[in-house]
Tab-separated table of C-alpha atoms in Angstrom:
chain	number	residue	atom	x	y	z
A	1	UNK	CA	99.696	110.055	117.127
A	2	UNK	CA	103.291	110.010	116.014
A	3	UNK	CA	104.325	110.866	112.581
A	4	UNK	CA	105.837	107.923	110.368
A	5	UNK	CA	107.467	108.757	107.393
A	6	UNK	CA	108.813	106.798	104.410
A	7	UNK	CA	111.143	107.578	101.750
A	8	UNK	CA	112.161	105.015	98.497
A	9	UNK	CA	114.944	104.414	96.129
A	10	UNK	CA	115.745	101.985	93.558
A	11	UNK	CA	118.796	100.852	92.378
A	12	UNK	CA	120.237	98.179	89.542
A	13	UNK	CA	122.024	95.320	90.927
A	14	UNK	CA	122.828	93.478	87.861
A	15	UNK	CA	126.780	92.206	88.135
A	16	UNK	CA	129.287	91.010	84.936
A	17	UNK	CA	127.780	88.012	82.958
A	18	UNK	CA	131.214	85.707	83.893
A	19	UNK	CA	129.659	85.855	88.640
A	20	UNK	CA	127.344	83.333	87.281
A	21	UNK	CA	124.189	81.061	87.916
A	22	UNK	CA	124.385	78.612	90.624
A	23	UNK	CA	123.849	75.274	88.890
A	24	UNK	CA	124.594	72.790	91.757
A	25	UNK	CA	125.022	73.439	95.578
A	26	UNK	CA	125.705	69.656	96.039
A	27	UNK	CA	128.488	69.622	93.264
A	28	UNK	CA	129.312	73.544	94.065
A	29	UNK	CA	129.407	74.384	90.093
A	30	UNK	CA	128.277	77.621	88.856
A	31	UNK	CA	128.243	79.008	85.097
A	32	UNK	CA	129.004	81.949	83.848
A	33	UNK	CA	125.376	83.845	82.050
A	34	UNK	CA	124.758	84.511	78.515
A	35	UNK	CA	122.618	87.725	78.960
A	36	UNK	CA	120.217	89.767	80.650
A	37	UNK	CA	116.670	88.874	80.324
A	38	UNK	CA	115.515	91.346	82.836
A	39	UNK	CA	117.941	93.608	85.669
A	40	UNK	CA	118.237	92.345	89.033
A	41	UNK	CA	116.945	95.788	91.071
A	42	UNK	CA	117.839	96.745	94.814
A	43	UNK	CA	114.807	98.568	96.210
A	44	UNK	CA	114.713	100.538	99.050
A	45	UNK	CA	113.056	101.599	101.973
A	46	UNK	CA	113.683	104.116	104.638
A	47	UNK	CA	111.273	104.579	107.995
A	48	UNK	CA	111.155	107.158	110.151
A	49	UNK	CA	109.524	107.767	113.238
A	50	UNK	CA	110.524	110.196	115.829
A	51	UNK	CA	114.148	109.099	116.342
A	52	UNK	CA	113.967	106.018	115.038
A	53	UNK	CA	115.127	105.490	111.286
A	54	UNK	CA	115.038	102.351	109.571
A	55	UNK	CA	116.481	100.923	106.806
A	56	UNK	CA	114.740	98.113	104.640
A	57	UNK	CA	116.809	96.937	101.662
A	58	UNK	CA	115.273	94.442	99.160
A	59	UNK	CA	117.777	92.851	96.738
A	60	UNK	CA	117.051	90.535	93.462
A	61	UNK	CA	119.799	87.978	94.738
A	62	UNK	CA	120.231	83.974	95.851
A	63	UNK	CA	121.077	85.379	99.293
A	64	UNK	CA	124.385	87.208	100.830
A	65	UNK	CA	126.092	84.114	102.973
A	66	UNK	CA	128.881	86.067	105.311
A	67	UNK	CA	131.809	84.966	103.929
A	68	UNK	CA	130.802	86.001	100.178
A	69	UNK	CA	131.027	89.550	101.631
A	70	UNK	CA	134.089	89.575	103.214
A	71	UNK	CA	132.416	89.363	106.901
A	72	UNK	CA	128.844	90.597	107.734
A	73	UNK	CA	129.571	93.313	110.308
A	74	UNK	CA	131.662	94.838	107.732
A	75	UNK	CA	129.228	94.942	105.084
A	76	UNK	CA	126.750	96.308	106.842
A	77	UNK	CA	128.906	99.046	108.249
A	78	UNK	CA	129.342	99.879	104.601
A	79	UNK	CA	126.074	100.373	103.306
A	80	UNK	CA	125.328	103.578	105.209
A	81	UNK	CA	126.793	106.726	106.228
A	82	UNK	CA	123.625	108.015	107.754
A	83	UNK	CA	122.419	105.177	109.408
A	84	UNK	CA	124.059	102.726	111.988
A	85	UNK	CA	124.330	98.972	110.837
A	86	UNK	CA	121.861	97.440	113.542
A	87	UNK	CA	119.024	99.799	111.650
A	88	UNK	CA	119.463	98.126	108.249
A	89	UNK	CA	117.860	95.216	107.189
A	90	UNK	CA	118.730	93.403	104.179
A	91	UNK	CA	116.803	90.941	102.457
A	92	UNK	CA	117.167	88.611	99.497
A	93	UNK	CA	113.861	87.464	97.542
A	94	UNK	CA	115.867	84.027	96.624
A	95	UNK	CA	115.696	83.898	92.975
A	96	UNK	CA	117.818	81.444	91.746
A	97	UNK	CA	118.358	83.167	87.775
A	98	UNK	CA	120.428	85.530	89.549
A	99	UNK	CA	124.517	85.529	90.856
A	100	UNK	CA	125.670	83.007	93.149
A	101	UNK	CA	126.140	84.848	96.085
A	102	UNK	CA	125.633	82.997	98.722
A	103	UNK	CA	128.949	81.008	98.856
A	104	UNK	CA	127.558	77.836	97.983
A	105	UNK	CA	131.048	77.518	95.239
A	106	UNK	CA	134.448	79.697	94.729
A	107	UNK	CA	132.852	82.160	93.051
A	108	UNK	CA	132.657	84.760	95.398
A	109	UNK	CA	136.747	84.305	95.616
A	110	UNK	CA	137.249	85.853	92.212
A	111	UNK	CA	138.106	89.331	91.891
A	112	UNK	CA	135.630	90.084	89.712
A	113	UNK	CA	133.066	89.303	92.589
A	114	UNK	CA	134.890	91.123	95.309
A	115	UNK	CA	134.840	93.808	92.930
A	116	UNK	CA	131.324	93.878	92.896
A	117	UNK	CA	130.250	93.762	96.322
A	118	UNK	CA	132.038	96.301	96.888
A	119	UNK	CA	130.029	98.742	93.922
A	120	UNK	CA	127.023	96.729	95.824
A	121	UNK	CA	128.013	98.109	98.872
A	122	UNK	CA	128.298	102.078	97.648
A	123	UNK	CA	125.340	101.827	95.171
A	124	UNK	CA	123.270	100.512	98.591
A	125	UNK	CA	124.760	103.281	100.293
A	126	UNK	CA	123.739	106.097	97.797
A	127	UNK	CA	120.670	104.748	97.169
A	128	UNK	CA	119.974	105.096	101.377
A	129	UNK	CA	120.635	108.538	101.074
A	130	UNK	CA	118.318	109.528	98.167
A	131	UNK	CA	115.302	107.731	100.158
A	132	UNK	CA	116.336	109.916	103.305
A	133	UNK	CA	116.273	112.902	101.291
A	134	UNK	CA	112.896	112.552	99.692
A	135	UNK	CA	111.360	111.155	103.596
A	136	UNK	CA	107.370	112.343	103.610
A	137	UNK	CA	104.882	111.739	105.487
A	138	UNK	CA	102.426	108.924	105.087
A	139	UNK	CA	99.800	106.603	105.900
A	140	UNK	CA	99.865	102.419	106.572
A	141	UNK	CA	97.312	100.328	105.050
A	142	UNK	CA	97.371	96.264	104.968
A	143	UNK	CA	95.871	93.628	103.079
A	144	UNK	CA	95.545	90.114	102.760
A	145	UNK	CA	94.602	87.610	99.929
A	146	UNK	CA	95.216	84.086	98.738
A	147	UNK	CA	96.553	82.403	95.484
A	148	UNK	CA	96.413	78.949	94.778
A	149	UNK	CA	97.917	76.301	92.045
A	150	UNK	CA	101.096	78.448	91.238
A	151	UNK	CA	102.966	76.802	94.564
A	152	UNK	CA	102.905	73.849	96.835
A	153	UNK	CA	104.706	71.518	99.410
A	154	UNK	CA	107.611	70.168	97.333
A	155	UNK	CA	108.600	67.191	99.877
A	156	UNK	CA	106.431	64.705	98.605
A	157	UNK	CA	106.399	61.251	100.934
A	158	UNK	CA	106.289	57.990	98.819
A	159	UNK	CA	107.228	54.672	99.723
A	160	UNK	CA	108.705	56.317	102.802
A	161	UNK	CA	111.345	58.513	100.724
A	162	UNK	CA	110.810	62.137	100.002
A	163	UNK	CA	111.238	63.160	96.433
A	164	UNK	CA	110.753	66.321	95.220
A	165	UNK	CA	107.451	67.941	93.447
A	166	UNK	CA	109.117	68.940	90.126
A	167	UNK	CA	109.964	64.846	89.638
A	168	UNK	CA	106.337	64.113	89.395
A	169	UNK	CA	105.199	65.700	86.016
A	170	UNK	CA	102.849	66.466	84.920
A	171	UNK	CA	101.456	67.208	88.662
A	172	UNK	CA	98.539	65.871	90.015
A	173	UNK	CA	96.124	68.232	91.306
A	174	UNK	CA	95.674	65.924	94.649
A	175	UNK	CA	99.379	66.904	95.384
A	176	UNK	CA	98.346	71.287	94.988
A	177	UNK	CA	96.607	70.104	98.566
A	178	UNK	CA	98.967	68.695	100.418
A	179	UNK	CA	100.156	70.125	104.286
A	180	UNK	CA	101.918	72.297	105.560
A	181	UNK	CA	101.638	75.137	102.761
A	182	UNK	CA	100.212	79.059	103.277
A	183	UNK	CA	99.102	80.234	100.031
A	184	UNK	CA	98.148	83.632	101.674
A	185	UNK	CA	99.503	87.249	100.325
A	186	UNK	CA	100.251	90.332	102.505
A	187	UNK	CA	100.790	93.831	101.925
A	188	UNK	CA	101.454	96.537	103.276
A	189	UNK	CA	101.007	100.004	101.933
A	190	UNK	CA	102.364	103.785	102.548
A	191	UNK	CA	100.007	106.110	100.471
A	192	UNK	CA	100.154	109.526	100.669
A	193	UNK	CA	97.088	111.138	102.765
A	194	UNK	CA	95.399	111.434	99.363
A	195	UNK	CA	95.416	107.839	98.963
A	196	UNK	CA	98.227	107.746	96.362
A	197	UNK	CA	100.859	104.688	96.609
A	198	UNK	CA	104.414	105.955	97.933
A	199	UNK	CA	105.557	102.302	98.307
A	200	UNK	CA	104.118	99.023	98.444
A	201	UNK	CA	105.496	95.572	100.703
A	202	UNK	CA	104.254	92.243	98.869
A	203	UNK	CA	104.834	89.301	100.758
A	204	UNK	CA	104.236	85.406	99.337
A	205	UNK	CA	106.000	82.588	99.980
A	206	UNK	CA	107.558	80.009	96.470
A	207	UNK	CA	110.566	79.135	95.807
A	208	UNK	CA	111.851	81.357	92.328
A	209	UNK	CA	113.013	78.626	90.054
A	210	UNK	CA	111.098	78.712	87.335
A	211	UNK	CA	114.005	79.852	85.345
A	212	UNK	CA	116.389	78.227	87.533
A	213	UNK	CA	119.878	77.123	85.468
A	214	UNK	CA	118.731	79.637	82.911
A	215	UNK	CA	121.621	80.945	80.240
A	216	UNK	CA	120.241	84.625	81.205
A	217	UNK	CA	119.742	87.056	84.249
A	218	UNK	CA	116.455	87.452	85.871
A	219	UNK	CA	114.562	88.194	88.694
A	220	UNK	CA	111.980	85.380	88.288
A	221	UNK	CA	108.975	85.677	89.678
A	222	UNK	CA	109.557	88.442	92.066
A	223	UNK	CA	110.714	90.610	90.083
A	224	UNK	CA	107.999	90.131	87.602
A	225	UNK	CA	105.727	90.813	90.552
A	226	UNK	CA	106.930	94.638	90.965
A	227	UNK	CA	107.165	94.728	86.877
A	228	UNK	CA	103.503	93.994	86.802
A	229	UNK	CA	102.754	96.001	89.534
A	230	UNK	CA	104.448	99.225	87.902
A	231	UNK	CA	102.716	99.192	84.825
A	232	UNK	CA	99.488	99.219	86.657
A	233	UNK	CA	100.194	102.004	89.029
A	234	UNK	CA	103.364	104.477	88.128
A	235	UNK	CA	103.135	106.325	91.301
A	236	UNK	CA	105.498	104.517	94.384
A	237	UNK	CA	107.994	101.728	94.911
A	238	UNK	CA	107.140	97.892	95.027
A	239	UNK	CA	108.474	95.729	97.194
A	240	UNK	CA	108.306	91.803	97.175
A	241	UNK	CA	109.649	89.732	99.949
A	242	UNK	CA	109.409	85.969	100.268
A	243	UNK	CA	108.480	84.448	103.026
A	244	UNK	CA	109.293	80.987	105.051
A	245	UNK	CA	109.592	78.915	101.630
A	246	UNK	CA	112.235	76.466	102.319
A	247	UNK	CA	109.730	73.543	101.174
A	248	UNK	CA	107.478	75.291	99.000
A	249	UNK	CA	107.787	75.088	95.397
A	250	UNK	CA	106.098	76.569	92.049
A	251	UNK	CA	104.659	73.198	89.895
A	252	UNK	CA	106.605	74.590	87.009
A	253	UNK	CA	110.716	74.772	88.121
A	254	UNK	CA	112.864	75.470	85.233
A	255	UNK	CA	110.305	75.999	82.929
A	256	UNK	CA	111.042	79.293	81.907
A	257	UNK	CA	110.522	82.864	81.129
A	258	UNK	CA	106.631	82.494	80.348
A	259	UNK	CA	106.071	80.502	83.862
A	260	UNK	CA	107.713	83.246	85.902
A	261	UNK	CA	105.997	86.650	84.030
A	262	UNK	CA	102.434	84.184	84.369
A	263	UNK	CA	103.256	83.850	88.180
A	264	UNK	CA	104.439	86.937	89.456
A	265	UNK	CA	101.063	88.456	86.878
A	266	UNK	CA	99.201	86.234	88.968
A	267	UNK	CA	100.345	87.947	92.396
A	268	UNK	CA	100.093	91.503	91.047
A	269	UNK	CA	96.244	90.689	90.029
A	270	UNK	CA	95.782	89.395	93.382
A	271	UNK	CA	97.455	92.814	94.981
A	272	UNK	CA	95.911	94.866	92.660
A	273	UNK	CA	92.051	94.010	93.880
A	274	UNK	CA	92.744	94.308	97.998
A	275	UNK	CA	90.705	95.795	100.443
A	276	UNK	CA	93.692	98.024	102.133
A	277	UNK	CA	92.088	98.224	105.821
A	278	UNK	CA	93.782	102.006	107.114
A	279	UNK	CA	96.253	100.784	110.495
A	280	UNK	CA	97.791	102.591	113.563
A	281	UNK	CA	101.136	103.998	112.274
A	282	UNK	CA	102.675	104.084	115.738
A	283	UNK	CA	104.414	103.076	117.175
A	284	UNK	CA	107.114	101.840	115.630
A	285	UNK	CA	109.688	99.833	117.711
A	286	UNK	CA	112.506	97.667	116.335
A	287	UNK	CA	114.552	94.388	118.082
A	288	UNK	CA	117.405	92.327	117.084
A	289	UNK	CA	119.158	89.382	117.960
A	290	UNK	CA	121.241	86.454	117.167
A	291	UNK	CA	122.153	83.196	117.550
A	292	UNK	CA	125.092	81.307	117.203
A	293	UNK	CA	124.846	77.898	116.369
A	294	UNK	CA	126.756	75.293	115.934
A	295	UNK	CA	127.954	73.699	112.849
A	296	UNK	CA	127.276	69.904	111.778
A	297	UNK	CA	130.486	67.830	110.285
A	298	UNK	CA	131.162	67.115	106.630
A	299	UNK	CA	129.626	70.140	105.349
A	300	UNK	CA	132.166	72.123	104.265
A	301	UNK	CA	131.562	74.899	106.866
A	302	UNK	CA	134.176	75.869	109.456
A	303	UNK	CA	133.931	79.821	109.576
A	304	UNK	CA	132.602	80.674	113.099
A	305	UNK	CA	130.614	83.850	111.636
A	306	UNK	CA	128.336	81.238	109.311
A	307	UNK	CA	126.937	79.687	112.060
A	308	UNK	CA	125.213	83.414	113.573
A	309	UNK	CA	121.553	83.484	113.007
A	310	UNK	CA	120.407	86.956	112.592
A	311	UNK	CA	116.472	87.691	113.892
A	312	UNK	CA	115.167	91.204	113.709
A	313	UNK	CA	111.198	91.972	114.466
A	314	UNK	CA	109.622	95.074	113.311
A	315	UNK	CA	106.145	96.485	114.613
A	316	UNK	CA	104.235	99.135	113.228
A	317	UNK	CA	101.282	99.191	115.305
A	318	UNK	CA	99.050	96.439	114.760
A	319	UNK	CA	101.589	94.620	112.419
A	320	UNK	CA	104.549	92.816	113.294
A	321	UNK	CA	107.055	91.663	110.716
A	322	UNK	CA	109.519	88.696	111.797
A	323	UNK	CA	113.231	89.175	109.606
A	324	UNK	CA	114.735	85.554	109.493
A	325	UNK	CA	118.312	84.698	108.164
A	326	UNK	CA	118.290	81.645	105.350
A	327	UNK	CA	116.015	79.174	104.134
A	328	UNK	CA	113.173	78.428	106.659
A	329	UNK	CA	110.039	76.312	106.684
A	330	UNK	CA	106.467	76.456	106.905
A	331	UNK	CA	106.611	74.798	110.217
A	332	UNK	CA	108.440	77.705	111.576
A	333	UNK	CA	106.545	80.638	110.356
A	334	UNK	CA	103.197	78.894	111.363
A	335	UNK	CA	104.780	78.385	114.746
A	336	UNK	CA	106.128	82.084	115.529
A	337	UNK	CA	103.111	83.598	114.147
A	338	UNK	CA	100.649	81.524	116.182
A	339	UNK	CA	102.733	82.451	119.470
A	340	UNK	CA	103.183	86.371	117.913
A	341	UNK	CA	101.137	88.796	120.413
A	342	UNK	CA	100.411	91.305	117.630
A	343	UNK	CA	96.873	91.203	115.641
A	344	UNK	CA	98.808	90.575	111.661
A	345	UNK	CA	102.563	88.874	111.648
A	346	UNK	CA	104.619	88.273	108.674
A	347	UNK	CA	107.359	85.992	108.838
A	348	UNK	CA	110.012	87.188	106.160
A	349	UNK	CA	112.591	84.824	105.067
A	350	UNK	CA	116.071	85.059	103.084
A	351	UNK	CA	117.306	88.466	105.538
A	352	UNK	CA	120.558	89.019	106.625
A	353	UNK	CA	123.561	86.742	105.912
A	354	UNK	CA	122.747	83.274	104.322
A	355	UNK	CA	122.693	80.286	106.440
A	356	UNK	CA	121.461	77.345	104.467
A	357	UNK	CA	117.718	75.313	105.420
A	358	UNK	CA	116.876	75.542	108.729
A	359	UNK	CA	114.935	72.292	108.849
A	360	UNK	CA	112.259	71.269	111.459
A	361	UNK	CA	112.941	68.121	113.035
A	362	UNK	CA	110.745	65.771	111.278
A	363	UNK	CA	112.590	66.614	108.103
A	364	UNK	CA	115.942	65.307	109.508
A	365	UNK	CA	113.373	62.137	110.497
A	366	UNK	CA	112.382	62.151	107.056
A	367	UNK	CA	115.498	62.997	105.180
A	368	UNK	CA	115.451	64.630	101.820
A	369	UNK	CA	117.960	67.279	100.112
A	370	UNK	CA	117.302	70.066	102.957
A	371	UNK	CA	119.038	68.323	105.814
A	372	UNK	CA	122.287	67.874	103.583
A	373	UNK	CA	124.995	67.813	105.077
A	374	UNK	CA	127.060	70.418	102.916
A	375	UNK	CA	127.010	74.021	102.141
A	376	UNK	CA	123.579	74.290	102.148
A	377	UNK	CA	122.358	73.151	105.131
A	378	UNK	CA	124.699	73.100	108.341
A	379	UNK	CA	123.437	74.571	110.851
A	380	UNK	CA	122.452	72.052	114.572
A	381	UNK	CA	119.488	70.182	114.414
A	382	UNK	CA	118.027	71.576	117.466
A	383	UNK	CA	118.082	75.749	115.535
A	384	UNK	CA	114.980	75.656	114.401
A	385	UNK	CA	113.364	75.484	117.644
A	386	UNK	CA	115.494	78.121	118.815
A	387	UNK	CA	114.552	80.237	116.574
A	388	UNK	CA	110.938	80.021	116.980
A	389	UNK	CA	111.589	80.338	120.766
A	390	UNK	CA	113.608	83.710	120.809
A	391	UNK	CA	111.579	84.632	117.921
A	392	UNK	CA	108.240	84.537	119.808
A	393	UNK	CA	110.274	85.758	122.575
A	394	UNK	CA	111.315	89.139	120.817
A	395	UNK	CA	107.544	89.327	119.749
A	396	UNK	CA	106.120	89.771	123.046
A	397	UNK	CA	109.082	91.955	124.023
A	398	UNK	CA	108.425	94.182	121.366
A	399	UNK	CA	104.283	94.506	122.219
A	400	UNK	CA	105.419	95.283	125.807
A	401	UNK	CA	106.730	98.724	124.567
C-alpha cells in the first residue's frame, strides 16, 4: 500500500478594518468594520503521496472572484514556491462577516486591498512551506452524521413567488422540512497510527449569515466550528468546508454572535461523537478542468476570465471529493454525487475563483434573487448542467486510474 502523508499550517487572514463587510451585492455597497470579534484563519493542508503533492487551502473569506486578485493564474502562481499552481486548491467557507472579496463592489480597487492580497498571497505561501516541512505519515478515517433545525431550503414558494426563509419569522417548523436540503456532515480524518488527530476535514452545507452586516469581523459559523473543535481536542488542524449551499439557509440570518457560536457548537458535538470507519489511503489521484461560459447581459460582468468555471476532483481511495467554483445548489451536488462511481463523494462548494449562483433551471423558471442578473449571478443558464456533466465525467475518469 502506498504511503500518504499530511502536513498542516495555520495562518491569520484578518485584513485592515476600512476592506469592509459586504452589505449589498444588488446595490454593490460595502462598509468599512468596527472590530474584530474573532480572526479570520487560513488553514492548511498539504498531501503527499508518492509524487504527487497536494495543496488544500481553506480560507475564512466571502470568496476570491478573479478580478479581486488581479487575475487567477497569477495568484495561484504566487502562493507557492514548492508546488505548481494546478496542485493547489483554494477554498472559501463563504462567511459573509468577513472582507468583501469577491468583487461584488470597488473595493477590491483600493490600494489598501491590493495591498493585502498581496501579504495574502506570501502568508499562503509560507504557510505551504511549514506544512511541507512537518509532512508525516498517517492514516484516513471518514465519518458521517446528520444535524437538523440549524439550516433549511431558503426559497420558499408562495402565491407562486419565491421569498426568502429569513422573511417568515418566527419560522414554522413545517418549513425545517421542505425539499431539496442535505442536512448530512462528513469528515474526514488523518490520525497518526496511534489514533491521534493530525488534521480533521468537516464538511456541512448553510449559508454563514448569522452575523451577516455585522459592525465586527468573524468567521461565523465555520469558524466557530474549528474553535469548538480545538478546545475539545488540542492535538491537529480543523478544517471546515461548505458544501453546495447556494439555497440553504440557517433560520436565524443576522441574528448574531450567540446564533453562530450555538451553530457551529452544534456541528462540533455532532463531529465529536462519529464512528471514524479506517479507509484505503491509496491511491490518491487528482483531475482538473474548466469551463468557460458565457456571460448573461446587464450584469455588470464583461471580463472574459469571470466567466471560467474551475472543477477539480480528488480521490483518496474510497472517497472522492468534487472542488466547485461559486455558489452552487442542492440540485447539483445531489446530481454529481448520484452519478459519482466512488463508494463516499463530497461535493465542496465556494473553491477557486468566485463566480456568482450557478442556478438549476427551475430556479430561472421560478425566479428569485439567485438568477439576478448582476454581479452575483452571470454566468449562462445552461452551466449548471455542464457542470454536473463534466463533473460526473471527471469522476469516472478518475476511478479508471
Amino acid at each position: 500500500m502506498k504511503t500518504l502523508k499530511i502536513g498542516t499550517a495555520t495562518i491569520d487572514i484578518t485584513a485592515p478594518l476600512e476592506l469592509g463587510i459586504l452589505m449589498s451585492s444588488v446595490k454593490e455597497e460595502y462598509r468599512p468594520f468596527e472590530f474584530v470579534r474573532l480572526p479570520l484563519k487560513g488553514r492548511i493542508i498539504v498531501l503527499e503521496q508518492q509524487r504527487l503533492r497536494i495543496g488544500i487551502v481553506v480560507l475564512d473569506l466571502l470568496g476570491l472572484s478573479s478580478k479581486a486578485v488581479g487575475g487567477w493564474e497569477s495568484f495561484k502562481r504566487s502562493l507557492s514556491d514548492l508546488l505548481p499552481p494546478d496542485r493547489i486548491i483554494v477554498i472559501c467557507t463563504h462567511t459573509h462577516s468577513s472582507h468583501e472579496t469577491a468583487g461584488l463592489t470597488n473595493l477590491y480597487q483600493t490600494e489598501r486591498f491590493k495591498d493585502w492580497v498581496f501579504h495574502l498571497s506570501n502568508n499562503i505561501n509560507q504557510a505551504i512551506k511549514n506544512a511541507i516541512s512537518n509532512l508525516q505519515e498517517c492514516e484516513l478515517k471518514f465519518g458521517i452524521t446528520e444535524l437538523k433545525n440549524y439550516s433549511l431550503q431558503r426559497r420558499i414558494l408562495k402565491n407562486g413567488k419565491v421569498i426568502m426563509s429569513d422573511s417568515i419569522q418566527p419560522i414554522e417548523k413545517k418549513y425545517f422540512e421542505l425539499k431539496p436540503n442535505d442536512f448530512r456532515i462528513h469528515g474526514l480524518k488523518f490520525t497518526k497510527r496511534s489514533g491521534e488527530n493530525i488534521a480533521t476535514l468537516i464538511h456541512a452545507l448553510c449559508h454563514p449569515v448569522h452575523e451577516m452586516c455585522s459592525s465586527y469581523i468573524t468567521p461565523d459559523y465555520p469558524g466557530e466550528i474549528c474553535r469548538a473543535m480545538e478546545e475539545k481536542d488540542a492535538n491537529g488542524t480543523y478544517l471546515f468546508v461548505n458544501g453546495a449551499c447556494g439555497d440553504i439557509n440557517p433560520p436565524t440570518v443576522s441574528v448574531g454572535a450567540e446564533a453562530a457560536e450555538k451553530h457551529g457548537k452544534a456541528i462540533a458535538d455532532r463531529v465529536e461523537k462519529l464512528n471514524w470507519e479506517k479507509r484505503e489511503k491509496s491511491p490518491m489521484q487528482m483531475l482538473q478542468s474548466s469551463l468557460s461560459f458565457k456571460i448573461r447581459k446587464d450584469t455588470g460582468i464583461d471580463a472574459e476570465d469571470d466567466g471560467t468555471y474551475r472543477i477539480t476532483t480528488l480521490s483518496i481511495g474510497d472517497v472522492a471529493m468534487v472542488f466547485l467554483s461559486g455558489e452552487n445548489f442542492i440540485d447539483t451536488a445531489a446530481a454529481i454525487e448520484n452519478g459519482s462511481p466512488f463508494k463516499n463523494t463530497i461535493i465542496i462548494g465556494y473553491a477557486e475563483n468566485y463566480v456568482g449562483y450557478v442556478p438549476p433551471l427551475r430556479v430561472f423558471d421560478e425566479g428569485g434573487y439567485e438568477v439576478g442578473p448582476g454581479k452575483w449571478s452571470y454566468l449562462e443558464v445552461e452551466a449548471q448542467d455542464k457542470v454536473i456533466t463534466r463533473s460526473i465525467r471527471m469522476l469516472k475518469q478518475l476511478h479508471s486510474f
